PDB file of C-alpha atoms in Angstrom:
ATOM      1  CA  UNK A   4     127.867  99.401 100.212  1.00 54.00           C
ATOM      2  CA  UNK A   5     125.447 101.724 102.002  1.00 61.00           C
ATOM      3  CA  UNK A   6     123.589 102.090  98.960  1.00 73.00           C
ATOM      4  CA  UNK A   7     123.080  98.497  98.580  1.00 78.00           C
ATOM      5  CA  UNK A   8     121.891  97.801 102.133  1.00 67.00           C
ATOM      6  CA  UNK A   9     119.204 100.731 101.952  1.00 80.00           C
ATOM      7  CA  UNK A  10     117.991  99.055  98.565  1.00 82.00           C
ATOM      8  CA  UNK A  11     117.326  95.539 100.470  1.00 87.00           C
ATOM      9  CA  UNK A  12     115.508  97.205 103.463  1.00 91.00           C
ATOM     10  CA  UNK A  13     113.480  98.734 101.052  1.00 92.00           C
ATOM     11  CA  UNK A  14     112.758  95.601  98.833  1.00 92.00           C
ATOM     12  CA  UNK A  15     112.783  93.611 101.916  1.00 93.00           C
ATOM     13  CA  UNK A  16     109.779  95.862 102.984  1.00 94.00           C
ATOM     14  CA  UNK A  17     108.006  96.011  99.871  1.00 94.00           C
ATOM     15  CA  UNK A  18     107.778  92.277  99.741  1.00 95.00           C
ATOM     16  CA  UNK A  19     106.454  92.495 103.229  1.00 97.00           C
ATOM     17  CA  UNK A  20     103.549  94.124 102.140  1.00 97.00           C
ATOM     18  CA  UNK A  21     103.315  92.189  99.085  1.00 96.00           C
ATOM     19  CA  UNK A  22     103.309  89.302 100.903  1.00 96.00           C
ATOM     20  CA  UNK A  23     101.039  89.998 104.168  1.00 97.00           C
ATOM     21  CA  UNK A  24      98.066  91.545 102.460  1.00 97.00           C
ATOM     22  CA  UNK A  25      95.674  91.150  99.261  1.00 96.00           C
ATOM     23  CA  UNK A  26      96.972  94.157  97.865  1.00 97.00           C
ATOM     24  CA  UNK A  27      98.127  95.321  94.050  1.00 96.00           C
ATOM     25  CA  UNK A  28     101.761  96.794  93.399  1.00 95.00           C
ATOM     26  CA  UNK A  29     100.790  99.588  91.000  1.00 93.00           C
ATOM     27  CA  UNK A  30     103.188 102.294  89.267  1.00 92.00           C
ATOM     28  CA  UNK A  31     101.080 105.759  88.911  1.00 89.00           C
ATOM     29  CA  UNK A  32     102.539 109.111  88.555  1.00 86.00           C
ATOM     30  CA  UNK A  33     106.206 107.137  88.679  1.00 85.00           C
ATOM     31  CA  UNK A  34     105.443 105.927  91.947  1.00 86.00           C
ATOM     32  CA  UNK A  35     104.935 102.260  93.575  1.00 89.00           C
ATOM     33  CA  UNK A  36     101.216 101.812  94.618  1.00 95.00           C
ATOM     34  CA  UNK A  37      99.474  99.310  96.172  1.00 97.00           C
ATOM     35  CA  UNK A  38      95.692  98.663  95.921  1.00 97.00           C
ATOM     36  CA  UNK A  39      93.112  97.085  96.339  1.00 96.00           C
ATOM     37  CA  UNK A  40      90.289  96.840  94.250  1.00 95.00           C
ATOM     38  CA  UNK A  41      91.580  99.788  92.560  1.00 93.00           C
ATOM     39  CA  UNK A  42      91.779 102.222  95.564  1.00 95.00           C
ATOM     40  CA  UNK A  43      94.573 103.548  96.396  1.00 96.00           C
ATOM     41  CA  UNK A  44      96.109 101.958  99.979  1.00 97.00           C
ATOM     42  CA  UNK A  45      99.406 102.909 100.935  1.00 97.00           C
ATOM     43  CA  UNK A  46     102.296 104.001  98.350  1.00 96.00           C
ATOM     44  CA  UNK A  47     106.219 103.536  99.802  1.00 95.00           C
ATOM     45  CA  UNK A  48     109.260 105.295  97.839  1.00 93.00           C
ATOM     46  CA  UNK A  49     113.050 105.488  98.354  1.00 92.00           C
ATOM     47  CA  UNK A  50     115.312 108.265  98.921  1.00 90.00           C
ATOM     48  CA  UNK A  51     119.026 108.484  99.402  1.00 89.00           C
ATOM     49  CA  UNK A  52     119.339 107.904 103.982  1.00 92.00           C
ATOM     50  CA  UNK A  53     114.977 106.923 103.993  1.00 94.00           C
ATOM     51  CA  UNK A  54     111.737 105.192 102.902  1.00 95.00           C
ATOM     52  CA  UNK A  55     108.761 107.674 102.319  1.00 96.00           C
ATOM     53  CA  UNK A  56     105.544 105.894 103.542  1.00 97.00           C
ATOM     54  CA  UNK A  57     102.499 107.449 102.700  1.00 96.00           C
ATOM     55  CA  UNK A  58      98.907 106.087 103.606  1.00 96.00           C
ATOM     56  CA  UNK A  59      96.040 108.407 103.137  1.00 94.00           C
ATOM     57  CA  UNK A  60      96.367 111.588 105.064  1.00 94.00           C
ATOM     58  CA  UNK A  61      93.296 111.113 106.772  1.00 94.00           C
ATOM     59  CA  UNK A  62      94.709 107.532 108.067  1.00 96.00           C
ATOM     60  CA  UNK A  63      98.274 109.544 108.912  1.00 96.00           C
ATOM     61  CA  UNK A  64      96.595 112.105 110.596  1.00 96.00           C
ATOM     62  CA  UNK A  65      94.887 108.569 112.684  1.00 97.00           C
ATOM     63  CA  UNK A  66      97.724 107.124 113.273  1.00 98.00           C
ATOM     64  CA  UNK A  67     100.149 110.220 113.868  1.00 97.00           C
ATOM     65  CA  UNK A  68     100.749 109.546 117.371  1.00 97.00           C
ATOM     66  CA  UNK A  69     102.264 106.296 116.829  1.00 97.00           C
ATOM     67  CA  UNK A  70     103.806 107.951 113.896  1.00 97.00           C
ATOM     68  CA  UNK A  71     105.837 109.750 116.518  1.00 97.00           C
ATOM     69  CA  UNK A  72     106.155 107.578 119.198  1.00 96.00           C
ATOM     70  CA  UNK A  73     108.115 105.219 116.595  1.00 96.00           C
ATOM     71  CA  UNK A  74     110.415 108.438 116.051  1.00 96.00           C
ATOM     72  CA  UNK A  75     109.521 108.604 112.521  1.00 97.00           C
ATOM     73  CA  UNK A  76     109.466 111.814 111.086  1.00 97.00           C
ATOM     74  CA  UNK A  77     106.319 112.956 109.696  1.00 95.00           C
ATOM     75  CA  UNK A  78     104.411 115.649 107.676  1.00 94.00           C
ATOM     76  CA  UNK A  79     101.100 116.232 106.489  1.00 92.00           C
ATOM     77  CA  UNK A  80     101.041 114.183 103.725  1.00 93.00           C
ATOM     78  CA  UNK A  81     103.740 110.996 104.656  1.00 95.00           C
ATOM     79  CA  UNK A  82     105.757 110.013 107.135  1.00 97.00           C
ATOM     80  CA  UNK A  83     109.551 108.740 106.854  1.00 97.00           C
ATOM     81  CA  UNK A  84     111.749 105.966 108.267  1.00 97.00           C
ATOM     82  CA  UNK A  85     115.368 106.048 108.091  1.00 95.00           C
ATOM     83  CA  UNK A  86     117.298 103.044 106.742  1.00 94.00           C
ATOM     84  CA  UNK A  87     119.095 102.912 110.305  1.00 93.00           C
ATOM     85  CA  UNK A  88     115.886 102.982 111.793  1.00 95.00           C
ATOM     86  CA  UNK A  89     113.908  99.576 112.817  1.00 94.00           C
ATOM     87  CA  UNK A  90     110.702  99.054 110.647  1.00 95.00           C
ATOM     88  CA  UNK A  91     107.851  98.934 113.424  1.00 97.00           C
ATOM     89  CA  UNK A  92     106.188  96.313 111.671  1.00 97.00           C
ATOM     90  CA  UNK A  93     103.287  95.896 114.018  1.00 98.00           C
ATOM     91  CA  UNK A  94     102.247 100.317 113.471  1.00 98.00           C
ATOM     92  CA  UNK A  95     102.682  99.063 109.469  1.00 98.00           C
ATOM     93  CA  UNK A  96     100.308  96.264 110.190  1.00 98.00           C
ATOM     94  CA  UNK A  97      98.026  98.607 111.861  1.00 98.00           C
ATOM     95  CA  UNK A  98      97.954 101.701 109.304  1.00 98.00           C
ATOM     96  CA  UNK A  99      97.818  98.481 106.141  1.00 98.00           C
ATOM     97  CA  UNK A 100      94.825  97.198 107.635  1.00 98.00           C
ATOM     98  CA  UNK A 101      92.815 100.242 108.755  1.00 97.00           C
ATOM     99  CA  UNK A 102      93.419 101.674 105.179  1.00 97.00           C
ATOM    100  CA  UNK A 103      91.821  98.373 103.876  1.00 97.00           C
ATOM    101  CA  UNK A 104      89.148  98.014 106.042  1.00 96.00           C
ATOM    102  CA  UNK A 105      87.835 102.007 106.143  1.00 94.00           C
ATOM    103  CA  UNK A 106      88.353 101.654 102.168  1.00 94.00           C
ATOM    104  CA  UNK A 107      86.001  98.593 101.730  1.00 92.00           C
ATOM    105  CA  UNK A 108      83.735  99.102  98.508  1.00 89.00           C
ATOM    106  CA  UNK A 109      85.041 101.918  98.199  1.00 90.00           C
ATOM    107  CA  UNK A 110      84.686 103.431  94.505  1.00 88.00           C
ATOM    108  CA  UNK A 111      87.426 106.142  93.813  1.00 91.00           C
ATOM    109  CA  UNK A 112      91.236 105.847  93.869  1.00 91.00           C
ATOM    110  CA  UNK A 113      91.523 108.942  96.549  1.00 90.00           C
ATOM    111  CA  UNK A 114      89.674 109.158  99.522  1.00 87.00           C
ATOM    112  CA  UNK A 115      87.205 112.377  98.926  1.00 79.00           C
ATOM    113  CA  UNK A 116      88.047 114.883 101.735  1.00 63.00           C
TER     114      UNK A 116
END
């Protein structure tokens, strides 16, 4: 039963995405993409008890402190929310559109460092 309710938070949150911005559901390197304009934008996976969420680590490392503050925990390259946690929506909304906006005409899949 657990099982099943972690799967619809997670589909429930892809299609959030899927259906709030102009972006492309990819699969590359076995895991769910989106893009736009073939850069990458944001990629979310599921484990087991959490969602991986993983923008750009130069957008993570922008965001971080919201990161936080939302009590997800984080590392250098993603940051996680537990299936018991709440989705903060809005931070999503934030980190979604910054990655699409800083990414504009952009030409390569990954942001050079």
């Amino acid at each position: 039963m657990k099982d099943e309710i972690n799967k619809t938070k997670y589909v429930e949150f892809v299609n959030w995405i899927k259906n709030n911005f102009p972006l492309t559901l990819e699969i590359r390197w076995n895991q769910p993409m989106f893009t736009k304009d073939q850069t990458f934008i944001i990629s979310v996976t599921a484990a087991k008890n959490h969602m991986s969420v993983a923008p750009e680590k130069y957008t993570l490392d922008y965001f971080r402190k919201s990161i936080q503050e939302s009590r997800y925990k984080d590392s250098s390259h993603l940051f996680q929310i537990q299936f018991k946690q709440e989705i903060n929506y809005d931070l999503l909304k934030r980190i979604i559109d910054f990655q699409i906006e800083d990414k504009k005409n952009y030409k390569k899949f990954w942001r050079e460092s």
